[in-house]
mmCIF file of C-alpha atoms and ligand atoms in Angstrom:
data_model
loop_
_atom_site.group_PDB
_atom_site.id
_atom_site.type_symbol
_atom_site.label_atom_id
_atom_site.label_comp_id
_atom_site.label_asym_id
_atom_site.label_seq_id
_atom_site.Cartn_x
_atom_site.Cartn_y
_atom_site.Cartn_z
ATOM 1 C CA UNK I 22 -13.845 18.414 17.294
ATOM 2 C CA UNK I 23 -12.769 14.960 16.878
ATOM 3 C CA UNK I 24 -12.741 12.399 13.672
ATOM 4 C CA UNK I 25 -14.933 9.597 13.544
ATOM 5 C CA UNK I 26 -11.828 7.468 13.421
ATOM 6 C CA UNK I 27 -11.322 6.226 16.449
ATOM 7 C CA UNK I 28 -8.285 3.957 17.085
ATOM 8 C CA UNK I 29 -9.352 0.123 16.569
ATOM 9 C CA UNK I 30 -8.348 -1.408 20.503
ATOM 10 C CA UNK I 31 -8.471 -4.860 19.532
ATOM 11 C CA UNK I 32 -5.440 -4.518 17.074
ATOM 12 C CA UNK I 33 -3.527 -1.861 19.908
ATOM 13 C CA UNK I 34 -4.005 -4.378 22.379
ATOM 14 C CA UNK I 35 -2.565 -7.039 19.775
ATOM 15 C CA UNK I 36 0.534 -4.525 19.742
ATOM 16 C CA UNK I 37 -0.340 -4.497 15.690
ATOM 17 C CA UNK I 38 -0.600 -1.141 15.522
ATOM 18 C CA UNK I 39 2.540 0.970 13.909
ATOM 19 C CA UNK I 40 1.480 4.391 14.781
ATOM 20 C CA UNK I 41 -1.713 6.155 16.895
ATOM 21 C CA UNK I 42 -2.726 9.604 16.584
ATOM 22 C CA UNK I 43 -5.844 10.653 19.049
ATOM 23 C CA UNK I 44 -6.929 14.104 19.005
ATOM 24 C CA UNK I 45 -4.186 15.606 17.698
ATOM 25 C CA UNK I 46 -4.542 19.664 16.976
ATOM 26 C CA UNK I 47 -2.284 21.905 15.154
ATOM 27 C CA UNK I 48 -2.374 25.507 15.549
ATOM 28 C CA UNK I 49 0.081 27.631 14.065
ATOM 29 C CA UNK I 50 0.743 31.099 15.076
ATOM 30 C CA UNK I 51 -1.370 32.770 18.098
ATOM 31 C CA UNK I 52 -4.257 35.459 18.465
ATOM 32 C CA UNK I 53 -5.879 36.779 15.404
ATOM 33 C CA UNK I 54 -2.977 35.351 13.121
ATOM 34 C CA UNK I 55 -3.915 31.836 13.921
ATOM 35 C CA UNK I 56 -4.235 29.086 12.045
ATOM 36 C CA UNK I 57 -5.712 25.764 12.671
ATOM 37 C CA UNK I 58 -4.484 23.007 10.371
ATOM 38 C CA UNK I 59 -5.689 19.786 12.303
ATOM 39 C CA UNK I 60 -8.805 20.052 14.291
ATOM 40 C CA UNK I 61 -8.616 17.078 16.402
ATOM 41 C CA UNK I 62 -7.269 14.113 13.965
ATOM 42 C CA UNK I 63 -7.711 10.940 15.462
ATOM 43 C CA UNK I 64 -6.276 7.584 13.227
ATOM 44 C CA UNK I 65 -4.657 4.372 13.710
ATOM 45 C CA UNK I 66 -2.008 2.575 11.285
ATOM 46 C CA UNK I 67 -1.713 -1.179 11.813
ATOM 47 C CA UNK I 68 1.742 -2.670 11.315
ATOM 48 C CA UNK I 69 1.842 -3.777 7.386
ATOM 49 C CA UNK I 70 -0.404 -1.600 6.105
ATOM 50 C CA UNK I 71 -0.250 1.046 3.211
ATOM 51 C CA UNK I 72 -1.957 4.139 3.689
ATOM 52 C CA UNK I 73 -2.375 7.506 1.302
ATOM 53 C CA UNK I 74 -3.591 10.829 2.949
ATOM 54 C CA UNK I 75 -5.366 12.818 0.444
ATOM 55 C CA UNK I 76 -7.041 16.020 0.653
ATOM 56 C CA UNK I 77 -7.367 19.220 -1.262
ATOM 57 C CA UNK I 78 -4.266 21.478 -0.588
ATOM 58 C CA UNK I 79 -4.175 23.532 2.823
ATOM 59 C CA UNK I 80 -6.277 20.852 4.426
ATOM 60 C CA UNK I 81 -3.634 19.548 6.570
ATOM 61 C CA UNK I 82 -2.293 16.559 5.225
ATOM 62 C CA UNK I 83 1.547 18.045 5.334
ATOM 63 C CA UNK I 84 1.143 19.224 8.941
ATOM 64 C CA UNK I 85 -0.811 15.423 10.289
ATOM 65 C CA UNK I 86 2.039 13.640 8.374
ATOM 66 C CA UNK I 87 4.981 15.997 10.301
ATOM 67 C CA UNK I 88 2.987 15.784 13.547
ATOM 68 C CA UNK I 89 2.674 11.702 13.494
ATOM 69 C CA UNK I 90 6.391 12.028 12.509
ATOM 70 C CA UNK I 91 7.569 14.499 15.250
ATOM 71 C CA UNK I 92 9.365 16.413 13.010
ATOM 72 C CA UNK I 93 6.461 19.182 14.154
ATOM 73 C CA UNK I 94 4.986 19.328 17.618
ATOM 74 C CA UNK I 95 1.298 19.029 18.588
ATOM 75 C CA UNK I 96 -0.573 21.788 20.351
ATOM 76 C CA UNK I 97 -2.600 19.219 22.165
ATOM 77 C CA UNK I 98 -3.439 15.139 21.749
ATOM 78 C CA UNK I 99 -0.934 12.365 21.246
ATOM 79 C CA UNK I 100 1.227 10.539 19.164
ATOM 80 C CA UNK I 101 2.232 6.654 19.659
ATOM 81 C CA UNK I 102 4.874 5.176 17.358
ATOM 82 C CA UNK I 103 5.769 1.723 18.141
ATOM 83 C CA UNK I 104 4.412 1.730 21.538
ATOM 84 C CA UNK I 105 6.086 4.987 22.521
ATOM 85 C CA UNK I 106 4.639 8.897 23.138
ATOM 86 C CA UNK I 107 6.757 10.848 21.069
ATOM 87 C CA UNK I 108 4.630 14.023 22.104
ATOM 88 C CA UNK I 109 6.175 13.508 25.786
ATOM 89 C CA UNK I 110 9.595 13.052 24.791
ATOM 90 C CA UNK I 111 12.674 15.548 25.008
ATOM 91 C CA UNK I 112 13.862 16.573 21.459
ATOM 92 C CA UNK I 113 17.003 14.761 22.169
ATOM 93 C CA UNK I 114 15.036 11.524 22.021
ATOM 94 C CA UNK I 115 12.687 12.359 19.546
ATOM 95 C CA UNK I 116 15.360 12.515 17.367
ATOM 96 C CA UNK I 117 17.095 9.202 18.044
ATOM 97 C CA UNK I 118 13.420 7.868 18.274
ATOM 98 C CA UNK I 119 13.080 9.519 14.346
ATOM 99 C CA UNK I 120 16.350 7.788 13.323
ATOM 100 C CA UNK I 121 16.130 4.392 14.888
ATOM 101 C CA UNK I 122 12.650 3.856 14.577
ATOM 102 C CA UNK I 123 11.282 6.309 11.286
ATOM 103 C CA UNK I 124 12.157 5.952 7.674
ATOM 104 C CA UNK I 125 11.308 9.195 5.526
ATOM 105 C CA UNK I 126 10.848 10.021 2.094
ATOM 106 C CA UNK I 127 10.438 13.369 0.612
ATOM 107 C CA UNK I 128 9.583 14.555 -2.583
ATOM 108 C CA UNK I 129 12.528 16.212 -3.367
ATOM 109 C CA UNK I 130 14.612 12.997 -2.669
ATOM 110 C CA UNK I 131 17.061 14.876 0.311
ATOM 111 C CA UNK I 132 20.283 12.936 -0.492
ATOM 112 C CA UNK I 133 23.643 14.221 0.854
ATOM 113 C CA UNK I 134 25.225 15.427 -3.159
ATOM 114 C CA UNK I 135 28.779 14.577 -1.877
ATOM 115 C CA UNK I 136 28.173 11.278 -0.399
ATOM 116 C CA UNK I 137 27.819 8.505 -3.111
ATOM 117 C CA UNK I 138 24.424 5.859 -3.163
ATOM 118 C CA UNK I 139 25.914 3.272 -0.420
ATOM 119 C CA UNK I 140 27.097 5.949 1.618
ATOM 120 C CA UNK I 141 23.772 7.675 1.668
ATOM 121 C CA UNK I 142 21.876 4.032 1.881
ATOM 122 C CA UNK I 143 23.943 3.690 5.538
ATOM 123 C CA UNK I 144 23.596 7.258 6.543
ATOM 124 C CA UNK I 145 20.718 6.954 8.843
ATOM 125 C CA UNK I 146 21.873 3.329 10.225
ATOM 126 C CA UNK I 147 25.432 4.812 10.732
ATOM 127 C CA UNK I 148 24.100 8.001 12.695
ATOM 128 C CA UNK I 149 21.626 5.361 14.610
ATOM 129 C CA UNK I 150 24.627 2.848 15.331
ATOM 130 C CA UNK I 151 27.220 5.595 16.358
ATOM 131 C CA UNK I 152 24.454 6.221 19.169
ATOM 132 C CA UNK I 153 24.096 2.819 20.288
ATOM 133 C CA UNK I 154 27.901 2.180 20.425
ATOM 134 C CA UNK I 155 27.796 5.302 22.915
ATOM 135 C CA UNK I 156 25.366 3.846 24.704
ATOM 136 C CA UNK I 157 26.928 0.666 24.775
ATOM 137 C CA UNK I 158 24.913 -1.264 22.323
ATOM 138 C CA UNK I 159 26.066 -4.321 21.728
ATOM 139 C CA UNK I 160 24.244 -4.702 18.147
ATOM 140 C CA UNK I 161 26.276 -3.856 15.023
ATOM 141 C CA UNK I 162 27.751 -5.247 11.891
ATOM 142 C CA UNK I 163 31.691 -4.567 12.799
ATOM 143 C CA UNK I 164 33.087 -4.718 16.421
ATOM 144 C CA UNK I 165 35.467 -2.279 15.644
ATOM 145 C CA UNK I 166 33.975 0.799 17.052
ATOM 146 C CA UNK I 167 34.431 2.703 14.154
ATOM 147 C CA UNK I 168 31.799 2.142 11.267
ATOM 148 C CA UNK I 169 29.464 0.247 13.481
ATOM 149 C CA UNK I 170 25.877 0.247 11.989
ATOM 150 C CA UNK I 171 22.592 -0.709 13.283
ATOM 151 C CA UNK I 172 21.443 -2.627 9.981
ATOM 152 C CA UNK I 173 22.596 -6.640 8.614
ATOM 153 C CA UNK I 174 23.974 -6.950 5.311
ATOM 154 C CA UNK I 175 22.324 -9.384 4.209
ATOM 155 C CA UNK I 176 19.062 -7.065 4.790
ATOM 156 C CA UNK I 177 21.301 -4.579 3.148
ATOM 157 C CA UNK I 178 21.413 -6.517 0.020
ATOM 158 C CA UNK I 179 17.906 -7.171 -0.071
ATOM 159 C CA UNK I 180 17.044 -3.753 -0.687
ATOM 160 C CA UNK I 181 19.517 -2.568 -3.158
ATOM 161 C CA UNK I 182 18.863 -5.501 -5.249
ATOM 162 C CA UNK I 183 15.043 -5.010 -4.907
ATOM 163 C CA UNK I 184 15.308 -1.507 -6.037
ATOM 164 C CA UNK I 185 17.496 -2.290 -8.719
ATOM 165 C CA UNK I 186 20.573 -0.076 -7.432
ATOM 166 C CA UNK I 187 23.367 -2.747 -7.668
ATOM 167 C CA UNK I 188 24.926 -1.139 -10.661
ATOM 168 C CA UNK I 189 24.851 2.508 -8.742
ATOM 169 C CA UNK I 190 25.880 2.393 -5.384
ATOM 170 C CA UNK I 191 29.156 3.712 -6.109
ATOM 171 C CA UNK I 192 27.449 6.936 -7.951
ATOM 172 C CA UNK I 193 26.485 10.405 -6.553
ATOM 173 C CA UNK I 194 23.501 11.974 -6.716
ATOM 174 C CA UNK I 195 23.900 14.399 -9.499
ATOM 175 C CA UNK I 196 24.915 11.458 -11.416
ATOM 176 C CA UNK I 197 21.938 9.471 -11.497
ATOM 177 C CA UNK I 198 18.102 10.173 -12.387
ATOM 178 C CA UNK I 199 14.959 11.412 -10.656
ATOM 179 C CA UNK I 200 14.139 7.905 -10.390
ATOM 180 C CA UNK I 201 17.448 6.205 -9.057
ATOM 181 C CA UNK I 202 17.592 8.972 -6.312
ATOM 182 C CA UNK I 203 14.227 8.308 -4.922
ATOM 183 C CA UNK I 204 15.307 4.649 -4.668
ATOM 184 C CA UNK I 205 18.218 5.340 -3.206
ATOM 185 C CA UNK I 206 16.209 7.423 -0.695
ATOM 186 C CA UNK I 207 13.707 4.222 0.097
ATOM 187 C CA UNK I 208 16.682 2.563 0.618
ATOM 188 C CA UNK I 209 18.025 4.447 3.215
ATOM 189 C CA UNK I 210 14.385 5.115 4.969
ATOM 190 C CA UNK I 211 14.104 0.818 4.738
ATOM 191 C CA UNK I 212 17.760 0.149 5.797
ATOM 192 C CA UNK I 213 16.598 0.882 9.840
ATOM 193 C CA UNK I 214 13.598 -1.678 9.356
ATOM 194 C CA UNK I 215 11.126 1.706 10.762
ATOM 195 C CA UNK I 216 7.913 1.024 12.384
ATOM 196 C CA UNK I 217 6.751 3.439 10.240
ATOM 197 C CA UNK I 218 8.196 4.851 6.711
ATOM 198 C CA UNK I 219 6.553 7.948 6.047
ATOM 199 C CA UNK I 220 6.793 9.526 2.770
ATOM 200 C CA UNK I 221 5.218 13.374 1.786
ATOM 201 C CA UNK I 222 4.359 13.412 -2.303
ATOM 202 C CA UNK I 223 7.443 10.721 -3.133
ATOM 203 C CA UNK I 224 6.456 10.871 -6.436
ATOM 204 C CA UNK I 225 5.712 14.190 -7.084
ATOM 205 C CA UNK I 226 9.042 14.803 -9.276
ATOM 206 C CA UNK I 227 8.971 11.860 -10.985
ATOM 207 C CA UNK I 228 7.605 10.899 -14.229
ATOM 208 C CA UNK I 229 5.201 8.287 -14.322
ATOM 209 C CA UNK I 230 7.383 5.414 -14.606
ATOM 210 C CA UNK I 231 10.181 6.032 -12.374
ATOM 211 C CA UNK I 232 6.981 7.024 -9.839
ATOM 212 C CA UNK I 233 5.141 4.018 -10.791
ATOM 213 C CA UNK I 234 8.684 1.801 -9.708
ATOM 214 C CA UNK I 235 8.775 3.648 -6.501
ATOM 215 C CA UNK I 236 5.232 3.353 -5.448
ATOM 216 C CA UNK I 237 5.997 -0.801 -6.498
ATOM 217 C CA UNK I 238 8.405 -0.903 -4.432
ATOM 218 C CA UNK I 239 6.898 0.588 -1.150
ATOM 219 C CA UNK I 240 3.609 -1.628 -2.403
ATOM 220 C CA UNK I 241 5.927 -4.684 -2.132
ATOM 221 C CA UNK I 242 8.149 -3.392 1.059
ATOM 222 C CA UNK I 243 4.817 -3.711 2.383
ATOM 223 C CA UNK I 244 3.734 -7.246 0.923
ATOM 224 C CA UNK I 245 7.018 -8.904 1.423
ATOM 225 C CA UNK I 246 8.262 -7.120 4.580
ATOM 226 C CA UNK I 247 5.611 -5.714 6.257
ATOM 227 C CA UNK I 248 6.412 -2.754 6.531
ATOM 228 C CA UNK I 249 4.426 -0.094 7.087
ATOM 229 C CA UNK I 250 3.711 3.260 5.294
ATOM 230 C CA UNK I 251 1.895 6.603 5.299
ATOM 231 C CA UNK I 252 2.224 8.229 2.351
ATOM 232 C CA UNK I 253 0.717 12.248 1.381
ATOM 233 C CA UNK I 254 -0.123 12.722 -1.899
ATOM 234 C CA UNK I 255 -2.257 14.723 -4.757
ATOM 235 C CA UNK I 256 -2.348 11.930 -7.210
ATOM 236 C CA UNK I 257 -5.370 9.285 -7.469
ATOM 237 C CA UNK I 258 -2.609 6.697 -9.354
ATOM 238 C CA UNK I 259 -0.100 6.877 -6.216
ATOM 239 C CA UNK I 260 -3.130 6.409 -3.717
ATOM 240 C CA UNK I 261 -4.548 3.907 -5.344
ATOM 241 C CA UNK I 262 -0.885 1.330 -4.496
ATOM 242 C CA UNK I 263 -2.351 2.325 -0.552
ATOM 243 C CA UNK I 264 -4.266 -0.376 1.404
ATOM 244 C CA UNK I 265 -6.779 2.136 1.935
ATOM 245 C CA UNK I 266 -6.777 6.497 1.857
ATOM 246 C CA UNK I 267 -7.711 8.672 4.596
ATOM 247 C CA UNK I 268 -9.381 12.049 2.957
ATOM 248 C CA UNK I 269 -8.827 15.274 5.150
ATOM 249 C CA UNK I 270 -10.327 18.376 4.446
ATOM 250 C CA UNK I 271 -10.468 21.530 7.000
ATOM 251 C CA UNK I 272 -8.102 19.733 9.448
ATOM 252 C CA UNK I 273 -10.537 16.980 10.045
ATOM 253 C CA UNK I 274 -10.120 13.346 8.619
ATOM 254 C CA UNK I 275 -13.929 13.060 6.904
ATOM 255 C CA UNK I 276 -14.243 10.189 4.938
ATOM 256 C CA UNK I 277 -11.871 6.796 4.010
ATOM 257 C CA UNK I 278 -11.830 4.394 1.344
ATOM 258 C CA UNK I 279 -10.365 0.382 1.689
ATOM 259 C CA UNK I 280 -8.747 -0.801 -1.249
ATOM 260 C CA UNK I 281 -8.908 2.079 -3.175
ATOM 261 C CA UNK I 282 -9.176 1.974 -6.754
ATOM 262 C CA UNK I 283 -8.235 4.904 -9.520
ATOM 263 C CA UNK I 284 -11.622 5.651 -10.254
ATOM 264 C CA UNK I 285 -13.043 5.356 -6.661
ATOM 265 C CA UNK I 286 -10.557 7.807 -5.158
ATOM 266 C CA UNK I 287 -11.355 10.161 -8.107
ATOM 267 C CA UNK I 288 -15.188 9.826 -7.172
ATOM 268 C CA UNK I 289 -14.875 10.632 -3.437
ATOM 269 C CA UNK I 290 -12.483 13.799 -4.407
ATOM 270 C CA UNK I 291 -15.404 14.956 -7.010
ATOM 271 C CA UNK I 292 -18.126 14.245 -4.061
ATOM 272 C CA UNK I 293 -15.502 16.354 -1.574
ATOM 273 C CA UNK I 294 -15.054 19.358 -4.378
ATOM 274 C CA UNK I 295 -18.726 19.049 -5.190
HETATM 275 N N1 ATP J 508 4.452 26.791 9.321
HETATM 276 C C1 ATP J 508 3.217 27.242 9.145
HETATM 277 N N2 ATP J 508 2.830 28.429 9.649
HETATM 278 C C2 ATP J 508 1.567 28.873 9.500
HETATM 279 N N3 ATP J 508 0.602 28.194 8.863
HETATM 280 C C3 ATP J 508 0.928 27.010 8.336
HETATM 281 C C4 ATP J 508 2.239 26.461 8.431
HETATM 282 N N4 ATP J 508 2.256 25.251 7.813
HETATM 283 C C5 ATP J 508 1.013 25.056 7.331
HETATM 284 N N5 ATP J 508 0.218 26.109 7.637
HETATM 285 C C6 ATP J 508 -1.213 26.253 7.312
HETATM 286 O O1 ATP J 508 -1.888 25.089 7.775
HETATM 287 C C7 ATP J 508 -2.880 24.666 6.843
HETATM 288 C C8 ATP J 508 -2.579 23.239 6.407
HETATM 289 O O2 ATP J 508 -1.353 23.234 5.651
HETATM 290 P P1 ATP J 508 -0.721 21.886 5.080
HETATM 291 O O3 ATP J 508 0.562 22.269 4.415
HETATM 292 O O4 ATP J 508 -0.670 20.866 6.129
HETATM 293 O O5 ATP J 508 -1.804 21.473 3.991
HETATM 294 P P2 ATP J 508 -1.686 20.406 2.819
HETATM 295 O O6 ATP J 508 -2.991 19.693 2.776
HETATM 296 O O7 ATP J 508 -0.464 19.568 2.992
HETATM 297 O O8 ATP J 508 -1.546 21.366 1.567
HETATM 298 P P3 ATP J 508 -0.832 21.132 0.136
HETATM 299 O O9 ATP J 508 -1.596 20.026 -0.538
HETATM 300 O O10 ATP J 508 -1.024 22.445 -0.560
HETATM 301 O O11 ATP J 508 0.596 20.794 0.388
HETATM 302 C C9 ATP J 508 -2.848 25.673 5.713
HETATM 303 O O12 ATP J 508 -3.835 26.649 5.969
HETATM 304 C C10 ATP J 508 -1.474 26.277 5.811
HETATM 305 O O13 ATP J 508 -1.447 27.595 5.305
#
């Protein structure tokens, strides 16, 4: 079965589109253990656009979020990111695909405890770079082969003085908040400039403050840089910084809201429980 969203073609043919899933399935486990958790998901994500999955929980959203992401595989459809099939491609280069050209934000922040802020900031641009120099690459911020990274410093600065971490780049992760970690992880996800930043429940350990400056932040990544992101979450408040929500339920995409409000995302979840 396939969901009514079908990918807008003007905007693909515009090359505005970020990421394009068509038909994707997802089908864990085989014979009678089986389970389906996408049933044919079909959604397009044009380049500067903010988008929350919702959903009640076990309807998928996780799995469509690691599929578009490649960090699962699809049992059938397809995945474009930035103009490329990552369902066709080796693991090798799915994974230099992820780094170069994915940002990712998790709820439980996933920083590296013994490497300080900065350090973790240029983590994915300094695994990215490393590859290019091998490669021959001629981009880079040093041309001394040994710290090149794929990432300008001025765009560097940007960030870290956008998310207020000026003061705590020198700091480790155990000694700084909830809060400062999750903007240190935006940081890093930005740092590559991603097609696509994805982030599963970023605010789901945060109070509502430090969650509220984080979901700012990727509001205004969005506004000011156009990036773009898809973003899983439970909470009306975090869906309602999207541009719009797509609502899953059974594995299927069945409804979507533009310019969602508080209230109006609450109201289409009591219409999907109801
Ligand atoms: N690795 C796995 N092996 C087997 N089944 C899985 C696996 N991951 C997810 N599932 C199943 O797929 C379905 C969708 O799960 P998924 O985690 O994507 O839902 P979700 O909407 O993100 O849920 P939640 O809101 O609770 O996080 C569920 O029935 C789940 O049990």
């Amino acid at each position: 079965m396939s969901s009514p969203i079908a990918p807008p073609t003007a905007e693909h043919v515009r090359g505005d589109l970020a990421a394009i899933a068509t038909n994707v399935v997802k089908t864990y486990g085989t014979g009678d253990g089986a389970v389906t958790a996408l049933r044919g998901v079909s959604a397009a994500f044009a380049r500067g656009q903010f988008t929350a999955i919702m959903g009640p929980s076990g309807s998928g959203k996780s799995t469509f979020l690691h599929c578009l992401a490649g960090l699962d595989t699809v049992t059938s459809g397809t995945v474009v990111i930035g103009g490329v099939d990552i369902t066709a491609l080796s693991r090798t280069r799915l994974t230099r695909l992820r780094r170069e050209r994915m940002g990712f934000v998790f709820q439980s922040f996933n920083l590296l405890p013994m490497l300080t802020a900065e350090e973790n900031i240029r983590l994915t641009a300094r695994l990215a770079g490393r590859r290019a120099r091998r490669a021959g690459g001629a981009w880079g911020r040093r041309g001394d082969g040994v710290d090149q990274e794929w990432v300008d410093q001025e765009w560097f600065d940007t960030i870290v003085d956008a998310l207020g971490l000026r003061g705590r780049l020198r700091h480790r992760p155990a000694e700084m908040s909830g809060g400062q970690q999750q903007r240190v992880a935006v940081a890093r996800a930005l740092l590559t400039r991603p097609d696509v930043l994805f982030a599963d429940e970023p605010t789901g350990n945060l109070d509502s403050r430090s969650g509220a400056e984080v979901l700012g932040f990727l509001r205004s990544a969005v506004d000011s840089y156009r990036q773009t992101v898809v973003m899983v979450t439970h909470d009306p408040v975090a869906a309602a910084h999207a541009d719009r929500v797509l609502f899953l339920a059974d594995g299927t995409i069945v409804d979507e809201l533009a310019a969602p409000t508080i209230d109006a995302v609450h109201a289409r979840m009591r219409r999907m429980e109801g």
